[in-house]
Amino acid sequence: MIAPKARLTLWLAAIMVLAGCASRPVNEPIARADPASGYRPYVLIPKIPNNDPTTLFLLAFSGGGTRAAAFSYGVLEELRRTEIVADGKKRRLVDEVDGMVGVSGGSFTALSYALYGDRLFSEYEERFLKRDVQGWLTSQLLNPFSWHKFVGGTAGRSDMAADYYDEILFQGATFGDLMNKGAPAAIAAATDISTGARFAFYQQDFDLICSDLSKMRLARAAATSSAVPVVLSAMTFNNYGGTCGYQPPAWARDVADPDARVRPSARSVQRYKEMQDFQNSKERPYLHLVDGGVADNIGGRLILESLEQLGASASFREEAGVGGVRRVVIIVVNARSSPRTEWDKSENPPGMVSQLLQSASVPIDRYSFETIEAIKDRVQIYTWRRDLRIAQFRLAGATEAEAEAKANAIVPNVDLYAVSVSFDEISDPQERAYFMELPTSFVLPPEAVDRLRDVAGRLMRQSPDYQRMVRALGGTLPEPAGAATGR
């Protein structure tokens, strides 16, 4: 029998031998950035079959582990059940979705739907939602014979997680595999841990670092978007910025113009500065990315900034090919939790670990709230700005038709619909507390998964904003359906 000390020595020797193989995947460079090709929403959306080109339909899926993945999946199920009439033909509302931004747990649903399409509705539960993903990851972290995967080399714990996600869900698929599927564009959002800037998995952001997203595995994007700091390792990417002739989009050129007549939004200016920073590969040859929730836990910031950029730059609208859009739909799916505490009933403050966890989650939740409200405010401001322009031109003597035409050149005639889906909208206190108490982990009881799917659909049907949007698209709300029947 081998003595305990000898057994430990053998384990350590095995780890040292294997550690040299623990190298991370290296993202590939591009020789020249081509804004007309690659995994870009404005390239992909026209390829979606029978999709209404006058409606831009966007989904934002928040972080929150399996809780977020199941909740966002329930939203897709409800969109699948809802019928609308387009060009005299009945269609499912889910077929109108143009793009999805997913953060952490929400990124798994977004990327999986882009990959599998309708197959998702028969496979996602078994492949991911009702699987003990957390248990497997924990067992690997505690197993000495798996340590060579993230000890002594450039790979880390998140790389190990990415390999597992590939095995159970993504099966080696890359963003290049999504290019001709006719599926909505799916963007996984991450955070640059050095600066706190958002970095997303679509070619526009990969142009900044002169890298080819098409070769990137979906599993690696999902693992990066869900790489919770400390618990999982940051994902490292090579930065080749400044070597591929990258040219900023029209809105960025407008922001940089010192003679611009209209003051750009502060968010656009800040984003332009971040874009410049990413291109500095001499000072930043590597990027270390973590969970997207650190920068924006609901994925709505990217959508909000895009709306502002489109609204502020006519040349950018033309460049992005959205001049014919007359309706924008944004559904924000926020699976935030808020477990109750008894801290305020005691004179003694919470412990150090509790304070540390709370100090991380509270700012994220506050920031998410502000983002959702900013999107709603944007809807109102957009309408107000256009009405004001029409009134100004009318006062100057223009006819109603002339005033509308002039106003449209500045603020396009677009109807905006913003729908928020969150546990905060559950009316029953006990039921709301149940969902707010669900943990942020990659394992939940099957009953909890089903309840999350069910409540997502119910909240959508009860939402006046959602009802208004469905009616505007010529649709009717489906009859309620239980999670366990007819899904």
Short mmCIF file of C-alpha atoms in Angstrom, two decimals:
data_model
loop_
_atom_site.label_atom_id
_atom_site.label_comp_id
_atom_site.label_asym_id
_atom_site.label_seq_id
_atom_site.Cartn_x
_atom_site.Cartn_y
_atom_site.Cartn_z
CA MET A 1 0.00 0.00 0.00
CA ILE A 2 1.30 3.47 -0.90
CA ALA A 3 1.77 5.75 2.08
CA PRO A 4 -0.28 8.99 2.13
CA LYS A 5 2.85 11.14 1.74
CA ALA A 6 4.05 9.07 -1.21
CA ARG A 7 0.60 9.23 -2.82
CA LEU A 8 0.63 13.04 -2.49
CA THR A 9 4.11 13.14 -4.04
CA LEU A 10 2.89 11.09 -7.02
CA TRP A 11 -0.09 13.42 -7.49
CA LEU A 12 2.14 16.48 -7.44
CA ALA A 13 4.58 14.87 -9.86
CA ALA A 14 1.76 14.00 -12.26
CA ILE A 15 0.46 17.57 -12.10
CA MET A 16 3.91 19.01 -12.81
CA VAL A 17 4.35 16.72 -15.81
CA LEU A 18 0.98 17.61 -17.26
CA ALA A 19 0.96 21.30 -16.38
CA GLY A 20 3.00 22.23 -19.43
CA CYS A 21 0.07 21.20 -21.63
CA ALA A 22 -2.31 23.63 -19.95
CA SER A 23 -2.23 26.32 -22.62
CA ARG A 24 -5.20 28.50 -23.50
CA PRO A 25 -6.72 28.73 -27.00
CA VAL A 26 -5.34 31.74 -28.88
CA ASN A 27 -7.74 33.94 -30.83
CA GLU A 28 -6.61 34.46 -34.43
CA PRO A 29 -5.67 37.86 -35.94
CA ILE A 30 -7.15 39.39 -39.10
CA ALA A 31 -5.09 41.19 -41.72
CA ARG A 32 -7.77 43.78 -42.47
CA ALA A 33 -11.07 44.72 -40.83
CA ASP A 34 -13.95 44.43 -43.29
CA PRO A 35 -17.18 46.07 -42.02
CA ALA A 36 -19.18 44.29 -44.73
CA SER A 37 -18.43 40.75 -43.53
CA GLY A 38 -18.20 38.72 -40.35
CA TYR A 39 -20.54 38.11 -37.45
CA ARG A 40 -22.27 41.50 -37.32
CA PRO A 41 -25.97 42.10 -36.61
CA TYR A 42 -26.47 44.32 -39.67
CA VAL A 43 -24.93 41.59 -41.85
CA LEU A 44 -26.92 38.76 -40.25
CA ILE A 45 -30.38 40.30 -39.81
CA PRO A 46 -31.19 40.58 -43.55
CA LYS A 47 -30.54 36.82 -43.82
CA ILE A 48 -33.35 35.92 -41.40
CA PRO A 49 -36.07 34.36 -43.60
CA ASN A 50 -39.46 36.10 -43.85
CA ASN A 51 -38.39 38.64 -41.23
CA ASP A 52 -40.15 42.02 -41.33
CA PRO A 53 -37.42 44.53 -42.35
CA THR A 54 -39.40 47.44 -40.90
CA THR A 55 -39.30 46.02 -37.35
CA LEU A 56 -36.12 45.74 -35.30
CA PHE A 57 -36.82 43.23 -32.51
CA LEU A 58 -34.18 42.93 -29.77
CA LEU A 59 -33.92 40.84 -26.60
CA ALA A 60 -31.64 41.42 -23.61
CA PHE A 61 -31.08 38.42 -21.30
CA SER A 62 -29.57 39.17 -17.90
CA GLY A 63 -27.09 37.20 -15.85
CA GLY A 64 -28.00 34.94 -12.97
CA GLY A 65 -26.82 31.39 -13.68
CA THR A 66 -29.46 28.75 -14.41
CA ARG A 67 -32.11 31.06 -12.97
CA ALA A 68 -31.42 33.55 -15.77
CA ALA A 69 -31.06 30.86 -18.43
CA ALA A 70 -34.45 29.33 -17.57
CA PHE A 71 -36.21 32.69 -17.23
CA SER A 72 -34.97 33.89 -20.63
CA TYR A 73 -35.87 30.52 -22.14
CA GLY A 74 -39.43 31.01 -20.85
CA VAL A 75 -39.55 34.32 -22.73
CA LEU A 76 -38.55 32.59 -25.97
CA GLU A 77 -41.25 29.97 -25.36
CA GLU A 78 -43.87 32.68 -24.94
CA LEU A 79 -42.74 34.42 -28.13
CA ARG A 80 -43.00 31.06 -29.88
CA ARG A 81 -46.59 30.62 -28.71
CA THR A 82 -47.65 34.13 -29.75
CA GLU A 83 -48.92 34.60 -33.28
CA ILE A 84 -48.91 37.80 -35.32
CA VAL A 85 -50.03 38.66 -38.84
CA ALA A 86 -47.37 39.96 -41.24
CA ASP A 87 -48.12 40.53 -44.94
CA GLY A 88 -51.43 38.76 -44.45
CA LYS A 89 -49.77 35.61 -43.11
CA LYS A 90 -49.71 34.23 -39.59
CA ARG A 91 -46.27 34.04 -38.04
CA ARG A 92 -44.81 33.29 -34.65
CA LEU A 93 -43.55 36.32 -32.80
CA VAL A 94 -40.25 34.54 -32.08
CA ASP A 95 -39.55 34.58 -35.82
CA GLU A 96 -39.42 38.39 -35.70
CA VAL A 97 -36.49 38.42 -33.25
CA ASP A 98 -33.47 40.06 -34.91
CA GLY A 99 -30.89 40.11 -32.15
CA MET A 100 -30.20 38.91 -28.61
CA VAL A 101 -27.66 40.18 -26.08
CA GLY A 102 -26.92 37.68 -23.32
CA VAL A 103 -24.95 38.13 -20.11
CA SER A 104 -23.60 35.20 -18.07
CA GLY A 105 -26.49 32.72 -17.67
CA GLY A 106 -28.51 34.59 -20.29
CA SER A 107 -25.72 34.15 -22.84
CA PHE A 108 -26.27 30.38 -22.85
CA THR A 109 -29.90 30.82 -23.94
CA ALA A 110 -29.05 33.43 -26.59
CA LEU A 111 -26.17 31.48 -28.13
CA SER A 112 -28.04 28.16 -27.97
CA TYR A 113 -31.10 29.56 -29.73
CA ALA A 114 -28.92 31.02 -32.47
CA LEU A 115 -27.29 27.60 -32.89
CA TYR A 116 -30.26 25.25 -32.58
CA GLY A 117 -33.31 27.29 -33.54
CA ASP A 118 -36.50 25.31 -32.89
CA ARG A 119 -34.47 22.31 -31.74
CA LEU A 120 -33.77 24.28 -28.59
CA PHE A 121 -37.35 23.78 -27.39
CA SER A 122 -36.92 20.01 -27.28
CA GLU A 123 -33.30 19.75 -26.13
CA TYR A 124 -32.33 22.70 -23.93
CA GLU A 125 -33.83 21.40 -20.70
CA GLU A 126 -32.02 18.08 -20.85
CA ARG A 127 -28.76 19.46 -22.23
CA PHE A 128 -28.41 22.36 -19.82
CA LEU A 129 -31.28 23.70 -17.71
CA LYS A 130 -31.93 20.52 -15.71
CA ARG A 131 -28.34 19.35 -15.56
CA ASP A 132 -26.13 19.76 -12.49
CA VAL A 133 -23.54 21.90 -14.24
CA GLN A 134 -22.35 23.37 -10.95
CA GLY A 135 -21.77 19.93 -9.46
CA TRP A 136 -19.55 18.86 -12.34
CA LEU A 137 -17.49 22.06 -12.24
CA THR A 138 -17.03 21.75 -8.48
CA SER A 139 -15.98 18.11 -8.75
CA GLN A 140 -13.36 19.00 -11.34
CA LEU A 141 -11.97 21.80 -9.20
CA LEU A 142 -11.63 19.39 -6.27
CA ASN A 143 -10.15 16.55 -8.33
CA PRO A 144 -6.30 16.70 -8.24
CA PHE A 145 -6.07 14.80 -11.53
CA SER A 146 -7.87 17.66 -13.31
CA TRP A 147 -5.67 20.40 -11.88
CA HIS A 148 -3.21 20.13 -14.77
CA LYS A 149 -5.86 21.86 -16.88
CA PHE A 150 -5.49 25.11 -15.01
CA VAL A 151 -2.23 24.93 -13.02
CA GLY A 152 1.18 25.96 -14.36
CA GLY A 153 0.06 27.11 -17.79
CA THR A 154 -1.91 29.87 -19.47
CA ALA A 155 -5.28 28.09 -19.27
CA GLY A 156 -7.54 28.60 -16.27
CA ARG A 157 -10.66 27.28 -14.58
CA SER A 158 -12.91 29.04 -17.10
CA ASP A 159 -11.14 27.22 -19.96
CA MET A 160 -12.03 23.94 -18.26
CA ALA A 161 -15.63 25.13 -17.97
CA ALA A 162 -15.67 26.05 -21.68
CA ASP A 163 -14.64 22.51 -22.62
CA TYR A 164 -17.51 21.14 -20.53
CA TYR A 165 -20.03 23.54 -22.10
CA ASP A 166 -18.83 22.34 -25.50
CA GLU A 167 -19.38 18.72 -24.49
CA ILE A 168 -22.93 19.13 -23.17
CA LEU A 169 -24.33 21.98 -25.26
CA PHE A 170 -22.35 23.66 -28.05
CA GLN A 171 -20.53 20.67 -29.56
CA GLY A 172 -17.60 22.66 -30.91
CA ALA A 173 -19.72 25.19 -32.83
CA THR A 174 -18.12 28.54 -33.70
CA PHE A 175 -19.51 31.95 -34.59
CA GLY A 176 -18.62 31.13 -38.17
CA ASP A 177 -21.09 28.23 -37.98
CA LEU A 178 -23.87 30.72 -37.17
CA MET A 179 -23.26 32.94 -40.19
CA ASN A 180 -25.65 31.27 -42.65
CA LYS A 181 -28.23 29.79 -40.30
CA GLY A 182 -30.76 32.59 -40.80
CA ALA A 183 -30.99 32.90 -37.03
CA PRO A 184 -31.09 36.04 -34.87
CA ALA A 185 -27.72 37.55 -34.06
CA ALA A 186 -26.61 36.38 -30.60
CA ILE A 187 -24.09 38.49 -28.68
CA ALA A 188 -22.45 37.36 -25.45
CA ALA A 189 -21.25 40.26 -23.31
CA ALA A 190 -18.15 40.25 -21.13
CA THR A 191 -16.17 42.80 -19.08
CA ASP A 192 -12.58 43.97 -19.47
CA ILE A 193 -11.41 43.51 -15.89
CA SER A 194 -8.60 46.08 -16.29
CA THR A 195 -10.84 49.01 -17.24
CA GLY A 196 -14.41 47.88 -16.51
CA ALA A 197 -15.36 48.45 -20.15
CA ARG A 198 -17.87 46.24 -21.90
CA PHE A 199 -16.48 43.87 -24.53
CA ALA A 200 -18.92 41.81 -26.58
CA PHE A 201 -18.61 38.78 -28.83
CA TYR A 202 -19.53 40.27 -32.20
CA GLN A 203 -17.17 41.26 -34.96
CA GLN A 204 -17.54 44.99 -34.33
CA ASP A 205 -15.74 44.63 -30.99
CA PHE A 206 -13.30 42.05 -32.34
CA ASP A 207 -12.35 44.56 -35.06
CA LEU A 208 -11.06 46.76 -32.25
CA ILE A 209 -8.49 44.09 -31.36
CA CYS A 210 -8.02 42.99 -35.00
CA SER A 211 -9.14 39.43 -34.31
CA ASP A 212 -11.32 36.93 -36.18
CA LEU A 213 -14.48 36.08 -34.24
CA SER A 214 -15.62 33.48 -36.79
CA LYS A 215 -13.08 30.96 -35.44
CA MET A 216 -14.16 31.51 -31.82
CA ARG A 217 -16.07 28.69 -30.13
CA LEU A 218 -19.49 29.58 -28.71
CA ALA A 219 -18.54 27.70 -25.56
CA ARG A 220 -15.59 30.01 -24.98
CA ALA A 221 -17.82 33.07 -25.39
CA ALA A 222 -20.36 31.68 -22.89
CA ALA A 223 -17.59 30.75 -20.45
CA THR A 224 -16.13 34.26 -20.68
CA SER A 225 -19.49 35.94 -20.22
CA SER A 226 -20.10 33.84 -17.07
CA ALA A 227 -16.56 33.95 -15.62
CA VAL A 228 -17.49 35.23 -12.16
CA PRO A 229 -14.38 36.87 -10.66
CA VAL A 230 -12.56 34.81 -8.00
CA VAL A 231 -14.88 31.80 -8.46
CA LEU A 232 -13.71 31.33 -12.06
CA SER A 233 -10.62 32.63 -13.82
CA ALA A 234 -10.53 35.51 -16.27
CA MET A 235 -10.33 34.51 -19.94
CA THR A 236 -7.28 35.87 -21.75
CA PHE A 237 -7.32 37.05 -25.37
CA ASN A 238 -4.51 38.32 -27.56
CA ASN A 239 -4.90 41.96 -28.58
CA TYR A 240 -3.70 42.77 -32.11
CA GLY A 241 -5.38 46.21 -32.15
CA GLY A 242 -3.99 48.82 -34.52
CA THR A 243 -2.70 46.32 -37.08
CA CYS A 244 -5.69 45.78 -39.40
CA GLY A 245 -6.59 49.20 -40.76
CA TYR A 246 -9.69 49.50 -38.56
CA GLN A 247 -11.91 52.49 -39.31
CA PRO A 248 -14.42 53.63 -36.67
CA PRO A 249 -18.14 53.63 -37.56
CA ALA A 250 -19.87 56.81 -38.67
CA TRP A 251 -21.27 57.62 -35.22
CA ALA A 252 -17.77 57.50 -33.72
CA ARG A 253 -16.48 59.84 -36.40
CA ASP A 254 -19.34 62.22 -35.57
CA VAL A 255 -18.48 62.04 -31.87
CA ALA A 256 -14.85 62.86 -32.63
CA ASP A 257 -15.78 65.82 -34.83
CA PRO A 258 -14.94 69.01 -32.86
CA ASP A 259 -17.20 71.05 -35.14
CA ALA A 260 -20.29 68.89 -34.62
CA ARG A 261 -23.39 71.05 -34.22
CA VAL A 262 -25.14 68.58 -31.89
CA ARG A 263 -23.54 67.62 -28.60
CA PRO A 264 -23.14 63.81 -28.53
CA SER A 265 -24.37 61.83 -25.55
CA ALA A 266 -21.86 61.29 -22.76
CA ARG A 267 -22.29 57.53 -23.14
CA SER A 268 -21.28 57.70 -26.79
CA VAL A 269 -18.21 59.76 -25.95
CA GLN A 270 -17.20 57.32 -23.22
CA ARG A 271 -17.68 54.36 -25.52
CA TYR A 272 -15.52 56.04 -28.17
CA LYS A 273 -12.72 56.44 -25.61
CA GLU A 274 -13.02 52.76 -24.65
CA MET A 275 -12.81 51.76 -28.31
CA GLN A 276 -9.60 53.74 -28.70
CA ASP A 277 -8.17 52.09 -25.59
CA PHE A 278 -8.84 48.58 -26.93
CA GLN A 279 -6.82 49.40 -30.07
CA ASN A 280 -3.67 50.16 -28.10
CA SER A 281 -2.08 46.71 -28.42
CA LYS A 282 1.41 48.03 -27.73
CA GLU A 283 0.47 48.89 -24.17
CA ARG A 284 -2.21 46.20 -23.89
CA PRO A 285 -1.09 43.08 -25.80
CA TYR A 286 -3.54 40.95 -23.79
CA LEU A 287 -7.13 41.41 -22.63
CA HIS A 288 -8.44 39.66 -19.52
CA LEU A 289 -12.21 39.29 -19.67
CA VAL A 290 -14.65 38.27 -16.94
CA ASP A 291 -18.39 37.99 -16.33
CA GLY A 292 -20.37 40.52 -18.36
CA GLY A 293 -22.45 41.36 -15.30
CA VAL A 294 -19.57 43.35 -13.84
CA ALA A 295 -20.10 46.01 -16.54
CA ASP A 296 -23.78 45.47 -17.34
CA ASN A 297 -25.78 42.59 -15.88
CA ILE A 298 -28.77 42.86 -18.21
CA GLY A 299 -27.09 43.44 -21.56
CA GLY A 300 -29.22 46.52 -22.11
CA ARG A 301 -26.36 48.99 -22.12
CA LEU A 302 -25.19 47.83 -25.56
CA ILE A 303 -28.74 48.23 -26.91
CA LEU A 304 -29.17 51.63 -25.26
CA GLU A 305 -25.91 52.94 -26.65
CA SER A 306 -26.77 51.60 -30.11
CA LEU A 307 -30.11 53.44 -30.06
CA GLU A 308 -28.38 56.66 -29.09
CA GLN A 309 -25.78 56.23 -31.81
CA LEU A 310 -28.42 55.53 -34.46
CA GLY A 311 -30.51 58.46 -33.29
CA ALA A 312 -27.59 60.89 -33.25
CA SER A 313 -25.98 59.99 -36.58
CA ALA A 314 -27.87 59.89 -39.87
CA SER A 315 -24.75 58.64 -41.63
CA PHE A 316 -24.50 55.76 -39.16
CA ARG A 317 -28.14 54.82 -39.79
CA GLU A 318 -27.35 54.64 -43.49
CA GLU A 319 -24.13 52.72 -42.86
CA ALA A 320 -25.93 50.16 -40.66
CA GLY A 321 -28.76 49.77 -43.18
CA VAL A 322 -31.59 50.58 -40.77
CA GLY A 323 -33.04 53.53 -42.61
CA GLY A 324 -36.20 51.58 -43.38
CA VAL A 325 -36.90 50.57 -39.76
CA ARG A 326 -40.18 52.00 -38.50
CA ARG A 327 -40.63 50.01 -35.31
CA VAL A 328 -38.14 48.99 -32.59
CA VAL A 329 -39.03 46.42 -29.93
CA ILE A 330 -36.80 45.88 -26.90
CA ILE A 331 -37.60 43.18 -24.34
CA VAL A 332 -35.34 43.28 -21.27
CA VAL A 333 -35.40 40.03 -19.26
CA ASN A 334 -34.01 40.72 -15.80
CA ALA A 335 -33.58 37.65 -13.58
CA ARG A 336 -32.05 39.50 -10.65
CA SER A 337 -32.51 37.95 -7.22
CA SER A 338 -32.67 39.61 -3.82
CA PRO A 339 -32.45 37.08 -0.98
CA ARG A 340 -33.83 38.39 2.30
CA THR A 341 -31.49 39.03 5.18
CA GLU A 342 -31.97 39.55 8.91
CA TRP A 343 -29.10 42.00 9.20
CA ASP A 344 -31.22 45.04 10.07
CA LYS A 345 -32.80 43.26 13.02
CA SER A 346 -29.47 42.98 14.79
CA GLU A 347 -27.15 45.58 16.27
CA ASN A 348 -24.18 43.55 15.00
CA PRO A 349 -23.25 44.21 11.37
CA PRO A 350 -22.99 41.36 8.84
CA GLY A 351 -19.72 39.45 8.57
CA MET A 352 -16.88 40.29 6.22
CA VAL A 353 -17.78 37.71 3.56
CA SER A 354 -21.45 38.77 3.56
CA GLN A 355 -20.47 42.42 3.21
CA LEU A 356 -18.11 41.59 0.35
CA LEU A 357 -20.80 39.68 -1.57
CA GLN A 358 -23.40 42.37 -0.94
CA SER A 359 -21.04 45.18 -1.96
CA ALA A 360 -20.66 43.47 -5.34
CA SER A 361 -24.32 42.63 -5.98
CA VAL A 362 -25.95 45.90 -4.85
CA PRO A 363 -24.12 48.18 -7.36
CA ILE A 364 -24.81 45.68 -10.17
CA ASP A 365 -28.53 45.64 -9.36
CA ARG A 366 -28.65 49.43 -9.07
CA TYR A 367 -26.87 49.81 -12.40
CA SER A 368 -29.27 47.34 -14.03
CA PHE A 369 -32.24 49.33 -12.74
CA GLU A 370 -30.78 52.55 -14.15
CA THR A 371 -30.20 50.89 -17.53
CA ILE A 372 -33.79 49.65 -17.77
CA GLU A 373 -35.14 53.06 -16.81
CA ALA A 374 -32.79 54.75 -19.30
CA ILE A 375 -34.18 52.55 -22.09
CA LYS A 376 -37.75 53.47 -21.10
CA ASP A 377 -36.80 57.14 -20.89
CA ARG A 378 -35.21 56.85 -24.32
CA VAL A 379 -38.56 55.74 -25.73
CA GLN A 380 -40.27 58.82 -24.29
CA ILE A 381 -37.46 61.24 -25.22
CA TYR A 382 -37.35 59.89 -28.75
CA THR A 383 -41.05 60.56 -29.27
CA TRP A 384 -40.80 63.96 -27.57
CA ARG A 385 -37.84 65.04 -29.71
CA ARG A 386 -39.65 64.18 -32.93
CA ASP A 387 -42.88 65.94 -31.87
CA LEU A 388 -40.84 69.01 -30.89
CA ARG A 389 -39.08 69.11 -34.28
CA ILE A 390 -42.41 68.88 -36.11
CA ALA A 391 -43.79 71.72 -34.00
CA GLN A 392 -40.72 73.87 -34.74
CA PHE A 393 -41.01 73.37 -38.49
CA ARG A 394 -44.76 74.06 -38.37
CA LEU A 395 -44.13 77.34 -36.53
CA ALA A 396 -41.63 78.23 -39.24
CA GLY A 397 -44.39 77.96 -41.83
CA ALA A 398 -43.96 74.40 -43.13
CA THR A 399 -47.01 72.33 -44.01
CA GLU A 400 -47.71 69.26 -41.88
CA ALA A 401 -46.24 66.95 -44.54
CA GLU A 402 -43.18 69.16 -44.95
CA ALA A 403 -42.68 69.38 -41.17
CA GLU A 404 -42.84 65.60 -40.80
CA ALA A 405 -40.40 65.08 -43.67
CA LYS A 406 -37.91 67.55 -42.19
CA ALA A 407 -38.29 66.08 -38.71
CA ASN A 408 -37.77 62.55 -40.04
CA ALA A 409 -34.41 63.60 -41.49
CA ILE A 410 -33.30 64.49 -37.97
CA VAL A 411 -35.32 62.09 -35.79
CA PRO A 412 -36.69 59.19 -37.87
CA ASN A 413 -40.35 58.31 -37.52
CA VAL A 414 -39.87 55.15 -35.46
CA ASP A 415 -42.23 53.62 -32.91
CA LEU A 416 -40.33 52.33 -29.87
CA TYR A 417 -41.63 49.61 -27.54
CA ALA A 418 -39.77 48.75 -24.34
CA VAL A 419 -40.92 45.72 -22.32
CA SER A 420 -39.42 44.78 -18.96
CA VAL A 421 -39.82 41.24 -17.63
CA SER A 422 -38.66 40.75 -14.04
CA PHE A 423 -39.62 39.16 -10.74
CA ASP A 424 -40.38 42.63 -9.37
CA GLU A 425 -43.61 42.57 -11.38
CA ILE A 426 -44.99 39.48 -9.61
CA SER A 427 -47.97 40.70 -7.58
CA ASP A 428 -48.14 37.89 -5.01
CA PRO A 429 -45.57 38.58 -2.23
CA GLN A 430 -44.94 34.92 -1.45
CA GLU A 431 -44.45 33.96 -5.07
CA ARG A 432 -42.20 36.96 -5.65
CA ALA A 433 -40.11 36.00 -2.61
CA TYR A 434 -39.74 32.44 -3.95
CA PHE A 435 -38.11 33.64 -7.18
CA MET A 436 -36.06 36.34 -5.46
CA GLU A 437 -34.59 33.67 -3.16
CA LEU A 438 -33.42 31.39 -5.96
CA PRO A 439 -29.61 31.19 -5.90
CA THR A 440 -27.24 32.36 -8.61
CA SER A 441 -25.70 29.01 -9.51
CA PHE A 442 -25.60 26.56 -12.39
CA VAL A 443 -27.96 24.07 -10.82
CA LEU A 444 -31.61 24.35 -9.80
CA PRO A 445 -34.29 21.77 -8.96
CA PRO A 446 -36.36 20.78 -12.03
CA GLU A 447 -39.45 22.26 -10.38
CA ALA A 448 -37.74 25.65 -10.10
CA VAL A 449 -36.77 25.54 -13.79
CA ASP A 450 -40.38 24.84 -14.79
CA ARG A 451 -41.72 27.58 -12.54
CA LEU A 452 -39.25 30.08 -14.04
CA ARG A 453 -40.38 29.20 -17.56
CA ASP A 454 -44.03 29.49 -16.58
CA VAL A 455 -43.77 32.81 -14.76
CA ALA A 456 -41.83 34.37 -17.65
CA GLY A 457 -44.74 33.77 -20.02
CA ARG A 458 -47.31 34.89 -17.47
CA LEU A 459 -45.50 38.16 -16.76
CA MET A 460 -45.27 38.92 -20.46
CA ARG A 461 -48.98 38.33 -21.03
CA GLN A 462 -49.83 40.57 -18.06
CA SER A 463 -47.56 43.41 -19.20
CA PRO A 464 -49.46 46.38 -20.74
CA ASP A 465 -46.32 47.27 -22.73
CA TYR A 466 -46.11 43.74 -24.14
CA GLN A 467 -49.84 43.70 -24.95
CA ARG A 468 -49.54 47.03 -26.76
CA MET A 469 -46.58 45.76 -28.78
CA VAL A 470 -48.33 42.51 -29.76
CA ARG A 471 -51.40 44.41 -30.93
CA ALA A 472 -49.21 46.79 -32.95
CA LEU A 473 -47.72 43.79 -34.75
CA GLY A 474 -51.17 42.40 -35.54
CA GLY A 475 -50.99 39.63 -32.98
CA THR A 476 -53.09 38.08 -30.24
CA LEU A 477 -52.01 36.82 -26.84
CA PRO A 478 -52.02 33.02 -26.48
CA GLU A 479 -54.01 31.18 -23.86
CA PRO A 480 -52.02 30.52 -20.66
CA ALA A 481 -50.09 27.26 -20.72
CA GLY A 482 -48.41 25.46 -17.83
CA ALA A 483 -44.71 24.75 -17.94
CA ALA A 484 -45.31 21.03 -17.78
CA THR A 485 -48.04 20.87 -20.44
CA GLY A 486 -47.92 21.78 -24.08
CA ARG A 487 -44.47 23.42 -23.98
#
